Coordinates of C-alpha atoms and ligand atoms in Angstrom, one line a residue:
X131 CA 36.0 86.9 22.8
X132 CA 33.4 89.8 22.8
X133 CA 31.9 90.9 26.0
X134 CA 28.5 89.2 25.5
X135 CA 30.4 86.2 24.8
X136 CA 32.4 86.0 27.8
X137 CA 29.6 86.6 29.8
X138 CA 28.0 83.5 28.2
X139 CA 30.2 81.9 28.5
X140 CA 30.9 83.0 32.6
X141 CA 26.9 82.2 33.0
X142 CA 27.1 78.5 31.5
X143 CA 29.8 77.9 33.9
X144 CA 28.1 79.0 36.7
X145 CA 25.0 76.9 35.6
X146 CA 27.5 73.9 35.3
X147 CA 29.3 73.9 38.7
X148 CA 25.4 74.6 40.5
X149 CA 23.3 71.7 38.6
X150 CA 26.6 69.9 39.2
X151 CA 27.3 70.8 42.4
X152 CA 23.3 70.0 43.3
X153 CA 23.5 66.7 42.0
X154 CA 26.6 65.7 44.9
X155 CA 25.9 67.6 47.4
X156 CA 22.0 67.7 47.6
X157 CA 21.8 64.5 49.1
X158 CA 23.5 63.0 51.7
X159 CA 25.1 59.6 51.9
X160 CA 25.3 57.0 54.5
X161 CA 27.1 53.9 55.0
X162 CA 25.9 51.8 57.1
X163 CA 28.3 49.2 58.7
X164 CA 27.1 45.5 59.3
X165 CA 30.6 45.2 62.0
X166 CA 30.7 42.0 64.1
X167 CA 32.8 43.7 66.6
X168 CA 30.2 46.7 67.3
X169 CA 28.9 46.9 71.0
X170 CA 25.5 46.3 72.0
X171 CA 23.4 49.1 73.2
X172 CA 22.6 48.7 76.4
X173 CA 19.1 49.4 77.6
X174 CA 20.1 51.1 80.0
X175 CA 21.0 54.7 77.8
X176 CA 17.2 54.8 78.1
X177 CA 17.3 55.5 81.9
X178 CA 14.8 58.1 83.6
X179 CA 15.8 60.0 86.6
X180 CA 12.9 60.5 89.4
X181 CA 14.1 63.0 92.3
X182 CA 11.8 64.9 95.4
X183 CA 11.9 67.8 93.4
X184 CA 8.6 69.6 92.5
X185 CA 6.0 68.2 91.7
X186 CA 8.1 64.6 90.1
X187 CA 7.4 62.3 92.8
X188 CA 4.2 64.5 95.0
X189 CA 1.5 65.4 92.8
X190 CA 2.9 63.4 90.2
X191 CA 3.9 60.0 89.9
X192 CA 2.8 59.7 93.6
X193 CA -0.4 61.2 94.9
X194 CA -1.0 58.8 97.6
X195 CA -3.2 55.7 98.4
X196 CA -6.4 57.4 99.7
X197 CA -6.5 59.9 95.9
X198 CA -9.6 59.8 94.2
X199 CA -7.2 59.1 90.7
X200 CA -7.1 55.4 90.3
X201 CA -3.5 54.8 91.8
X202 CA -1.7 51.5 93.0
X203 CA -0.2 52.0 96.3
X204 CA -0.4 55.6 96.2
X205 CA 1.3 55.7 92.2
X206 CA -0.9 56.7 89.5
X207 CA -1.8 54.0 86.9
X208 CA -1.6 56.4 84.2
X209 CA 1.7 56.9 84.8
X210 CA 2.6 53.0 85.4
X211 CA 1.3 52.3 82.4
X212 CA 2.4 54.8 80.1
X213 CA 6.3 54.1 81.7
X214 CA 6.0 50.5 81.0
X215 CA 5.3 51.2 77.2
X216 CA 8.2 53.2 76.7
X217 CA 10.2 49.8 78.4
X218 CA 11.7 52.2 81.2
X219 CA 15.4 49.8 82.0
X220 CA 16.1 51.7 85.3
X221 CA 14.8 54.4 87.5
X222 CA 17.0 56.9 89.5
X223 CA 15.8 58.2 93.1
X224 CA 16.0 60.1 95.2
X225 CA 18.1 62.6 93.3
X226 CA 19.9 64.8 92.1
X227 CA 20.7 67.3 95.0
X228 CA 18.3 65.9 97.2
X229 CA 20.1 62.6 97.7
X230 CA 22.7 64.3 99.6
X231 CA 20.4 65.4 102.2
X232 CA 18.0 62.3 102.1
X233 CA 18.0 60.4 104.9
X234 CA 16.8 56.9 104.1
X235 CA 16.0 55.5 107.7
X236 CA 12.9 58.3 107.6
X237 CA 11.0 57.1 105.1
X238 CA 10.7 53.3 105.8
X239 CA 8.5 52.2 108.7
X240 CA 4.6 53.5 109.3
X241 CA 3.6 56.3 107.5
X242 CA 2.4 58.3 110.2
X243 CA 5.5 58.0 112.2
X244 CA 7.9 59.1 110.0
X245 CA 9.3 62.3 110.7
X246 CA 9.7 65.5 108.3
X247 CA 12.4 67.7 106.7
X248 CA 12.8 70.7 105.2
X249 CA 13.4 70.0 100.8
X250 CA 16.3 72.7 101.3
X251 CA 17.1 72.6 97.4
X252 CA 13.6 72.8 96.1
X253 CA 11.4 75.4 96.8
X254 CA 12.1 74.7 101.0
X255 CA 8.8 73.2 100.9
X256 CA 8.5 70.5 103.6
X257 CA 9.1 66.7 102.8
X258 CA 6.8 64.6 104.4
X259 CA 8.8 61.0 103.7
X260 CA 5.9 59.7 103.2
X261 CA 7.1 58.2 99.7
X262 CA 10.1 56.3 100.2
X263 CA 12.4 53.1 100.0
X264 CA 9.7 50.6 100.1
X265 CA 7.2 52.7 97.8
X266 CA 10.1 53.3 95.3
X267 CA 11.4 49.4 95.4
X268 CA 8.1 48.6 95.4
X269 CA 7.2 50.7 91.8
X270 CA 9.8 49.5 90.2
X271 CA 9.1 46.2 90.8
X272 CA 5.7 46.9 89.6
X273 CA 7.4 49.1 86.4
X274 CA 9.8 46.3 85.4
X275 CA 12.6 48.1 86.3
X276 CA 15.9 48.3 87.7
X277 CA 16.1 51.1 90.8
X278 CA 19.7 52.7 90.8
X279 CA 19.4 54.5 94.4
X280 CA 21.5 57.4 94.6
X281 CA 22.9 57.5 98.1
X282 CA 23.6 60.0 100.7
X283 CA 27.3 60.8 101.0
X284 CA 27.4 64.6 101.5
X285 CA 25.7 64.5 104.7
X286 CA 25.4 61.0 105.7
X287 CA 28.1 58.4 107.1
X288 CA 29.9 55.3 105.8
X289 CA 27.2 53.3 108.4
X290 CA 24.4 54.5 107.4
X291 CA 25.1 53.8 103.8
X292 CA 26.4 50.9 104.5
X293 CA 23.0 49.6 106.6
X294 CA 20.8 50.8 103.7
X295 CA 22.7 48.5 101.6
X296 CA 22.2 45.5 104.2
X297 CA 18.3 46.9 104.8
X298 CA 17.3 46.5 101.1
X299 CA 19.6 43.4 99.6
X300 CA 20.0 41.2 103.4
X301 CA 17.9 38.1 103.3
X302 CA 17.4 37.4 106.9
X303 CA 18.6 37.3 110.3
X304 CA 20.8 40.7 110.4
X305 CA 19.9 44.1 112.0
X306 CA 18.4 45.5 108.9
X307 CA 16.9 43.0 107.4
X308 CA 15.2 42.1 110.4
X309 CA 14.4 45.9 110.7
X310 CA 13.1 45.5 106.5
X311 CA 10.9 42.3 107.5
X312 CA 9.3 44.6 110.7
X313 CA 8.3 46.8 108.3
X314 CA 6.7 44.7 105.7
X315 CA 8.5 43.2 103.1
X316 CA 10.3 39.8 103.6
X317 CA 12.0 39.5 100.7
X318 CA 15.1 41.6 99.8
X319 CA 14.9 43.6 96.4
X320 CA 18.1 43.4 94.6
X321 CA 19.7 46.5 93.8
X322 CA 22.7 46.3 91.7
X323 CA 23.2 50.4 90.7
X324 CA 24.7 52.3 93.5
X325 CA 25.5 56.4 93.2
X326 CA 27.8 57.2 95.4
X327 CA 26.7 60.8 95.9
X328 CA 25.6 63.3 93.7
X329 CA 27.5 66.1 92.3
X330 CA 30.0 66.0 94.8
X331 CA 31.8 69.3 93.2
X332 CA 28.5 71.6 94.2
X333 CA 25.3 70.2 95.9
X334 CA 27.0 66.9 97.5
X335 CA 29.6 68.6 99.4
X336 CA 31.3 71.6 96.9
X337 CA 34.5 68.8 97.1
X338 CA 37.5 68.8 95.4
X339 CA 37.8 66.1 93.0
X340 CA 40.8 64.9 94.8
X341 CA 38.9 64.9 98.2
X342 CA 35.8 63.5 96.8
X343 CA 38.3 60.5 95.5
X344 CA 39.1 59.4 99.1
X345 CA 35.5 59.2 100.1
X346 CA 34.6 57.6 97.3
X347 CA 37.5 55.1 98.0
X348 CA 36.2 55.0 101.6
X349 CA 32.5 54.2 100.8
X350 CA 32.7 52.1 98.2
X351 CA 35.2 49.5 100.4
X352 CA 32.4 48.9 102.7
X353 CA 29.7 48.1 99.7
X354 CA 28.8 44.6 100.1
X355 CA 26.4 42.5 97.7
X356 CA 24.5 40.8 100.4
X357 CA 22.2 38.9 97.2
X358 CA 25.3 37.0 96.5
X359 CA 24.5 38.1 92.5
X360 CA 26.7 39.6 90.3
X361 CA 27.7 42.4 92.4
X362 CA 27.0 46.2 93.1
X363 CA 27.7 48.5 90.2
X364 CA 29.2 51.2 91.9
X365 CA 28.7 54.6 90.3
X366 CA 31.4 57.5 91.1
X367 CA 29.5 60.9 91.2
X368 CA 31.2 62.6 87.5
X369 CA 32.1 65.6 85.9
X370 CA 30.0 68.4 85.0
X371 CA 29.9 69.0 81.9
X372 CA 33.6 70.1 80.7
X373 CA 35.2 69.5 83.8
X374 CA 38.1 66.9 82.4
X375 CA 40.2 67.0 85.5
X376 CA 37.5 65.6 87.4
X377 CA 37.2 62.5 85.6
X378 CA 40.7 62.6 85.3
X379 CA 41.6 62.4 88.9
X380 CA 38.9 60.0 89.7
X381 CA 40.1 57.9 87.2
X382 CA 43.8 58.0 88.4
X383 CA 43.0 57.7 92.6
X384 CA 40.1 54.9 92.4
X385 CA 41.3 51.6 92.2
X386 CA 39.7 49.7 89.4
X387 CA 38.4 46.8 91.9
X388 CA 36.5 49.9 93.8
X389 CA 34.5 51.2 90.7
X390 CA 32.5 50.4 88.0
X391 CA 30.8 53.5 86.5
X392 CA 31.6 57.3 86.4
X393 CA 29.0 59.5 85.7
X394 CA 28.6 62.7 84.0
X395 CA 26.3 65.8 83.8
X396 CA 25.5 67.4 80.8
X397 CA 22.1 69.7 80.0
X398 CA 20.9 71.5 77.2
X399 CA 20.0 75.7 77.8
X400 CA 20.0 78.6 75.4
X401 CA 22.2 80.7 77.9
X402 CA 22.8 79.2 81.6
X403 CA 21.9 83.0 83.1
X404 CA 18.8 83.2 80.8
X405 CA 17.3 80.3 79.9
X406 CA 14.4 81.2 78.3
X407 CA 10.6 80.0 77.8
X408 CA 9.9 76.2 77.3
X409 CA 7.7 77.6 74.8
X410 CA 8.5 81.1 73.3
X411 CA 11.2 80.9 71.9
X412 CA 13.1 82.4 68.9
X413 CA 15.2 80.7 66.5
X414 CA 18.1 81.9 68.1
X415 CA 17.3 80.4 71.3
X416 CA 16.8 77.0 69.6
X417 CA 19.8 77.2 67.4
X418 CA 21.8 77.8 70.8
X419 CA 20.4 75.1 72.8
X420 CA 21.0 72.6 69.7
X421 CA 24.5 73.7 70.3
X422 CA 24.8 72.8 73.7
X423 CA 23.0 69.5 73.1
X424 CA 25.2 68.4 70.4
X425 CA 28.1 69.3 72.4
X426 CA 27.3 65.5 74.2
X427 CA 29.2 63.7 71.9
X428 CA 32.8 66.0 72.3
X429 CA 32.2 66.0 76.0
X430 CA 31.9 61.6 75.5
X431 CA 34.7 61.3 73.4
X432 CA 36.9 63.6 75.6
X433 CA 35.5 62.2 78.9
X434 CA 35.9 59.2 77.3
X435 CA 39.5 59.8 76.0
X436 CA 40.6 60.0 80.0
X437 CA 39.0 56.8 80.6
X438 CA 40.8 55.0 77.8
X439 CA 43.7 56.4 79.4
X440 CA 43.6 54.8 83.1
X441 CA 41.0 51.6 82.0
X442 CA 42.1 50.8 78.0
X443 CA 40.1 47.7 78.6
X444 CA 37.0 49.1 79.2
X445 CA 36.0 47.8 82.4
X446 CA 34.8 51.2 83.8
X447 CA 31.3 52.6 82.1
X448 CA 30.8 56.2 81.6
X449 CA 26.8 56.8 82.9
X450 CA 25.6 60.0 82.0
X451 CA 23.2 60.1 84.9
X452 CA 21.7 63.3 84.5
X453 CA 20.8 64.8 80.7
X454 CA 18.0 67.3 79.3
X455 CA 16.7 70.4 78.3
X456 CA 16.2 73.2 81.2
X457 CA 14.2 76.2 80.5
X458 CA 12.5 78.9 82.6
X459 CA 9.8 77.8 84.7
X460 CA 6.3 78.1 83.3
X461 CA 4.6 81.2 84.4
X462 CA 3.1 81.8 87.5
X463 CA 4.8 77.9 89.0
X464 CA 7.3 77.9 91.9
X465 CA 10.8 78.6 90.4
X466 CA 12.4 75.7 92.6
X467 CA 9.7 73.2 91.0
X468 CA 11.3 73.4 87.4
X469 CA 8.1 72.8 85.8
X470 CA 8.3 73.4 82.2
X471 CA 6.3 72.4 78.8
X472 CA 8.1 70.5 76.1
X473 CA 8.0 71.1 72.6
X474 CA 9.4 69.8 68.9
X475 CA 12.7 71.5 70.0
X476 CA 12.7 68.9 72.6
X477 CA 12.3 65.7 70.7
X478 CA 15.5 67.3 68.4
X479 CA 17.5 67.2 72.1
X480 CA 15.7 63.5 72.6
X481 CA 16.1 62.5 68.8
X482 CA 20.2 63.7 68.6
X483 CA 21.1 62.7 71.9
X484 CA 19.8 59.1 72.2
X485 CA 21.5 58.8 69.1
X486 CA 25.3 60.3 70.6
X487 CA 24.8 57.6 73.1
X488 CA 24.2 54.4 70.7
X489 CA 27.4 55.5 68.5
X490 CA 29.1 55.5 71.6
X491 CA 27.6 52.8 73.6
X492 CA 31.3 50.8 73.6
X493 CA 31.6 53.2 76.7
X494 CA 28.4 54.8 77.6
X495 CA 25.9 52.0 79.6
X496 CA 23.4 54.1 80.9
X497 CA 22.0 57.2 80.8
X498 CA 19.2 59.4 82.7
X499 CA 16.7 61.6 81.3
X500 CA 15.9 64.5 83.8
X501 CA 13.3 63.8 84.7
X502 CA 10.4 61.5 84.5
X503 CA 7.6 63.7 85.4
X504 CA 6.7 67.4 85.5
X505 CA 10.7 68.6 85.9
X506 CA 12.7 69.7 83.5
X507 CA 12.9 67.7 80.2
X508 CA 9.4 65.8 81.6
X509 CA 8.4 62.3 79.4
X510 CA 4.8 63.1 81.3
X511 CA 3.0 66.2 82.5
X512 CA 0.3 66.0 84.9
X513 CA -2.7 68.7 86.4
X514 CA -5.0 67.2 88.9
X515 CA -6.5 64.2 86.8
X516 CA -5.3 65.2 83.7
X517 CA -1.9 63.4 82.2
X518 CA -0.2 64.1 79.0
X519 CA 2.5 62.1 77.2
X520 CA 5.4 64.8 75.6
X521 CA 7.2 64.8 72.8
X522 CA 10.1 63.7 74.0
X523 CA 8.3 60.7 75.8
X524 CA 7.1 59.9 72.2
X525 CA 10.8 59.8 71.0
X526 CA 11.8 57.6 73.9
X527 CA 9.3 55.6 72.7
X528 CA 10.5 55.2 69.0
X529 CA 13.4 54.4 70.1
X530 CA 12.8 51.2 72.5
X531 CA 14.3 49.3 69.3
X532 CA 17.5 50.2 69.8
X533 CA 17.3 48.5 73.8
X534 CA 19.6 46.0 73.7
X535 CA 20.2 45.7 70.0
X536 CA 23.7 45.4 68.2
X537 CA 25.2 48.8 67.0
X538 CA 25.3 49.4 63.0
X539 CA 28.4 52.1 62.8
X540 CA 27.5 54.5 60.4
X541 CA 29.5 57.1 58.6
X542 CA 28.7 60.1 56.5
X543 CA 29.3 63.7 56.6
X544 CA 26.4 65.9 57.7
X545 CA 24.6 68.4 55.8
X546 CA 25.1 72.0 57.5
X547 CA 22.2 73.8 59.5
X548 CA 23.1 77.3 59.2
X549 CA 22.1 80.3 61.4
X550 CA 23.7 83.6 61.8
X551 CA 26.9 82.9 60.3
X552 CA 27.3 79.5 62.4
X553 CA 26.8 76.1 61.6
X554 CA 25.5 72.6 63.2
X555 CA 25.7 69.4 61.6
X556 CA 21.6 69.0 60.4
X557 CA 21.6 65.2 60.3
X558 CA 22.0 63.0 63.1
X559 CA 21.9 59.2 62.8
X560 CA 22.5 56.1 64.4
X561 CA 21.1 51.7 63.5
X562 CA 21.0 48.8 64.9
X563 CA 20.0 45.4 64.9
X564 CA 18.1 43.4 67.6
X565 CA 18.3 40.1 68.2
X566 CA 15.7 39.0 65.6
X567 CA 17.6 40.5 62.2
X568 CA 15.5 43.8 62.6
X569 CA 17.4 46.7 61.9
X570 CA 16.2 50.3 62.7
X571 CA 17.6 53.7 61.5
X572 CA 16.6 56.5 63.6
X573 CA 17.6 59.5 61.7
X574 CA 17.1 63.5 62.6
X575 CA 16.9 66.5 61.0
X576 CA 17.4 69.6 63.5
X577 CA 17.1 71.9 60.6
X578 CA 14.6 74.6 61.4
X579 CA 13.2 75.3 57.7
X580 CA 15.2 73.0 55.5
X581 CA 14.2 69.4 54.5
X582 CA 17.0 66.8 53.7
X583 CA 17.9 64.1 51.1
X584 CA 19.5 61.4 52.5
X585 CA 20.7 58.1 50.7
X586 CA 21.7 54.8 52.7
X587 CA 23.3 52.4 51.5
X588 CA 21.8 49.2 53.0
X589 CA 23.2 46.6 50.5
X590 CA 25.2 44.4 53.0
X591 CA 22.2 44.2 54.8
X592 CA 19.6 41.4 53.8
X593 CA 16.7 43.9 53.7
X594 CA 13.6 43.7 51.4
X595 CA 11.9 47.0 52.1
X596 CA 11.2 49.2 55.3
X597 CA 8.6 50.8 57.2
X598 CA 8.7 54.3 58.9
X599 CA 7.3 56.3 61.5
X600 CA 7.8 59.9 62.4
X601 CA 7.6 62.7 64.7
X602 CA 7.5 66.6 63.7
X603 CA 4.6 69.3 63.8
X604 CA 4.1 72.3 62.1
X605 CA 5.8 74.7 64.3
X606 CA 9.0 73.8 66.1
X607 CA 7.4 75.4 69.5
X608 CA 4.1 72.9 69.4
X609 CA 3.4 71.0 72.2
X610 CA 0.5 68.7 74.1
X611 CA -1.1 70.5 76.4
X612 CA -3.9 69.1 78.6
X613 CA -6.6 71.0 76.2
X614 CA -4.7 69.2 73.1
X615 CA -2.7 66.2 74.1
X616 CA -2.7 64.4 71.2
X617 CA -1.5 67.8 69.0
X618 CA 2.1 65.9 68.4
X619 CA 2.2 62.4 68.2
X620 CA 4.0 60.0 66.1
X621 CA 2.9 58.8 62.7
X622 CA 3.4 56.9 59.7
X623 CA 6.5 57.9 57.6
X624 CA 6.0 57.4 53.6
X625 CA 8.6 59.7 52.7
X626 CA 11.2 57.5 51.4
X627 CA 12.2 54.3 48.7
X628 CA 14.2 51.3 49.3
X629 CA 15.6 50.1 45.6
X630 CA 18.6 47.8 44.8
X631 CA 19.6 48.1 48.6
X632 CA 19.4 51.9 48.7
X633 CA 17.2 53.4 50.7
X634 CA 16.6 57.6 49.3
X635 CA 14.7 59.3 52.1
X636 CA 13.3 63.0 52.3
X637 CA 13.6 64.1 55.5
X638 CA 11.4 67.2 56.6
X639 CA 13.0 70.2 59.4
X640 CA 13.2 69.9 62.3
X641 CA 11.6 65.7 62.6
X642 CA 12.3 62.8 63.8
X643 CA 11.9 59.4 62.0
X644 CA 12.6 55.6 62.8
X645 CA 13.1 53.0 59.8
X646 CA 12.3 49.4 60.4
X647 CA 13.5 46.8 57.9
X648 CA 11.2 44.1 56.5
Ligands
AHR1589 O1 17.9 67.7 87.8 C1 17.9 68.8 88.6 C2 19.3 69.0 89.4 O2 20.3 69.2 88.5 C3 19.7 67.8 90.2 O3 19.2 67.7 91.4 C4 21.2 68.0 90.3 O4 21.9 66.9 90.4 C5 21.5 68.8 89.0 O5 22.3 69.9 89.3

């Protein structure tokens, strides 16, 4: 064969294997699994976390009963009502750090006589306790919502826990519910989700897992359920992050009748040591803090590995109590306020997370955002009057169809996103089905620049056609800002075809989209 020839024939082969390799691997394709034996999602994944940090619960959901912005019982009704449209399932106060120094008995009685402390976590500004038990029992009555109170072990006692949970859950006729009626409420609230300390290994006490066990053991024998309900959900304070052998030893020395969750900590940051704007940010920040997002789902299956170990029926719940992005603060804010904006890169730690949690929802029950408002990985931003709803409270809303719904498994092999010589799966997926036949899809692409065909295969499904909605913006550092706070918000998702039971999708970078069936 001549040289011209050969060379024809090397360029027609090269043409073959590329329109042939397009044609498999341009598209990715999904199965979706309609498996009666899939768990249901609890609500509960869609947890917010509220501590007395920064400006969350002072100049922001609270600003007090005499504020000129329209407020019930001192708690802005912006905020109430934006919280009930995103179906908020449970609330988590007083922290975080802080509940290891909060001391309940100050903040219940008259305002004006309850005494101060020093926020020694936060910024050392001074806590006036003048937002406590009864105003948070009080909103999430108000909310909807289930309170999980994170008590005070680190610096507290067995009998003072132990009268908080007789104050709040004691009908009548003992010292602290008589002490609850004196101060204005006659009816108990019932509070079944119980932390028993927070972050025991640093801010609750810099313990030993081994140490912490024993005063876990301790406390949680003198827990009683005075509403004669279902009982306390007791909630062991977990790993951080990587940290097997803590879970590991908490699951060996905590007797299963003593327990009922163990929680975990897990947030998203470019580099711990230099986190980087909320805002300005390069794409090697982003690719890095995709990276430690993602890593939720090997830190669940590992955590979860140990569990299967010491409970293989699946009595104990892993609650991943704490979750988010954390950034620098923004400029010219108090650094122990972690106030920072949130942008697209945001809703792709909202979009890919949620979704780790509902493919593992046979283990993981609830989960907490950090946190609800103006910290960290906020669902709502507020200055003086102003409020703004964030991308990510946006995804949390797309995603209320997955409370409560029955899981779809789905299985495919992700398309790569590719930066500097490392890769991250693009795609990230999960369905379900709620209790009227409706399935939903919620689908991500983290890409930064590339869009994504993706096929699903829905025909065991009884579906006629779908209907989408979507989240993305032009630039993947966009946000709502008080100027422009309807710059991202979601909207209707045309992108895609449902024919024969497959449903071909085009899905752009860096967006998130939810498909409803019809
Ligand atoms: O969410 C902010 C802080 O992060 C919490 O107080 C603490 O539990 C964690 O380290």
């Amino acid at each position: 064969m001549n040289r011209t020839l050969l060379k024809l024939r090397q360029t027609f082969i090269v043409f073959f294997i590329t329109v042939i390799g397009f044609s498999q691997s341009d598209k990715t394709v999904i199965e979706i699994k309609n498996d009666d034996e899939s768990p249901i999602i609890s609500k509960h994944i869609y947890g917010h976390f509220a501590e007395h940090l920064g400006r969350c619960i002072y100049d922001g959901i609270y600003v007090g009963e005499n504020s000129k912005i329209p407020n019930t019982n001192g708690v802005r009704n912006d905020i109430i009502d934006a919280l009930k449209a995103i179906k908020i399932p449970n609330l988590r106060w007083p922290g975080g750090c802080f509940a290891d120094t909060y001391h309940w008995k100050d903040g219940v009685g008259p305002k004006k006589d309850r005494p101060s402390m020093v926020n020694r976590w936060w910024g050392g500004v001074v806590e006036d306790n003048s937002f406590g038990t009864h105003d948070f029992l009080n909103l999430c009555e108000v909310l909807g919502t289930e309170p999980y109170l994170a008590a005070n072990v680190g610096s507290s006692t067995v009998k003072d826990f132990t009268e908080y949970i007789q104050y709040v859950g004691h009908k009548e006729g003992s010292p602290m519910s008589d002490y609850r009626i004196e101060n204005g409420r006659k009816e108990p609230w019932k509070v079944k989700y119980w932390g028993v300390g927070n972050e025991m290994w640093g801010c609750g006490g810099n313990m030993t897992p081994e140490h912490y066990a024993n005063i876990y053991r301790q406390y949680a024998t003198f827990m009683t359920d005075w509403t004669n309900s279902d009982g306390l959900f007791r909630i062991a304070s977990g790993a951080n992050v990587a940290d097997y052998h803590w879970t590991e030893v908490l699951m060996r020395d905590i007797p299963k009748f003593l327990i009922e969750g163990v929680a975990l900590h897990s947030y998203s940051f470019v580099e711990w040591n230099k986190k980087g704007s909320s805002t300005k940010f390069n794409e090697a920040q982003y690719f890095s803090t995709m990276q430690t997002a993602l890593k939720m789902e090997e830190l669940i299956i590992k955590h979860t590995a140990i569990m299967d170990k010491y409970d293989p029926k699946n009595e104990i719940a892993l609650i991943v109590d704490e979750w988010g992005g954390w950034y620098e603060v923004e400029e010219g804010t108090n650094p122990g306020f972690l106030y920072q904006q949130n942008t697209i890169r945001d809703a792709m730690i909202a979009g890919t997370t949620l979704n780790i949690f509902n493919n593992h929802s046979d283990r993981v029950k609830m989960a907490n955002l950090a946190q609800t408002v103006n910290v960290l990985q906020a669902v709502i931003l507020t200055e003086g009057e102003k409020m703004l709803l964030t991308p990510t409270y946006h995804v949390m809303k797309m995603y209320t169809v997955h409370h409560d719904a029955k899981l779809l498994p789905l299985s495919f092999t992700s398309p790569s996103y590719e930066f500097n010589n490392e890769s991250l799966p693009a795609i990230s997926a999960s369905a379900s089905k709620d209790k009227d036949g409706v399935v939903h899809i919620s689908l991500v692409n983290i890409d930064s620049s590339k869009e994504n065909t993706l096929e699903i295969d829905c025909s065991n499904l009884d579906i006629k056609d779908f209907t989408g909605s979507i989240l993305t913006s032009k630039n993947l550092q966009d946000h709502n800002t008080f100027d422009n706070p309807t710059k991202i918000q979601t909207t209707t998702f045309k992108d895609f075809k449902f024919k024969k039971g497959k449903l071909k999708i085009i899905l752009p970078p860096f967006s998130v989209v939810i498909l409803e069936s019809k």
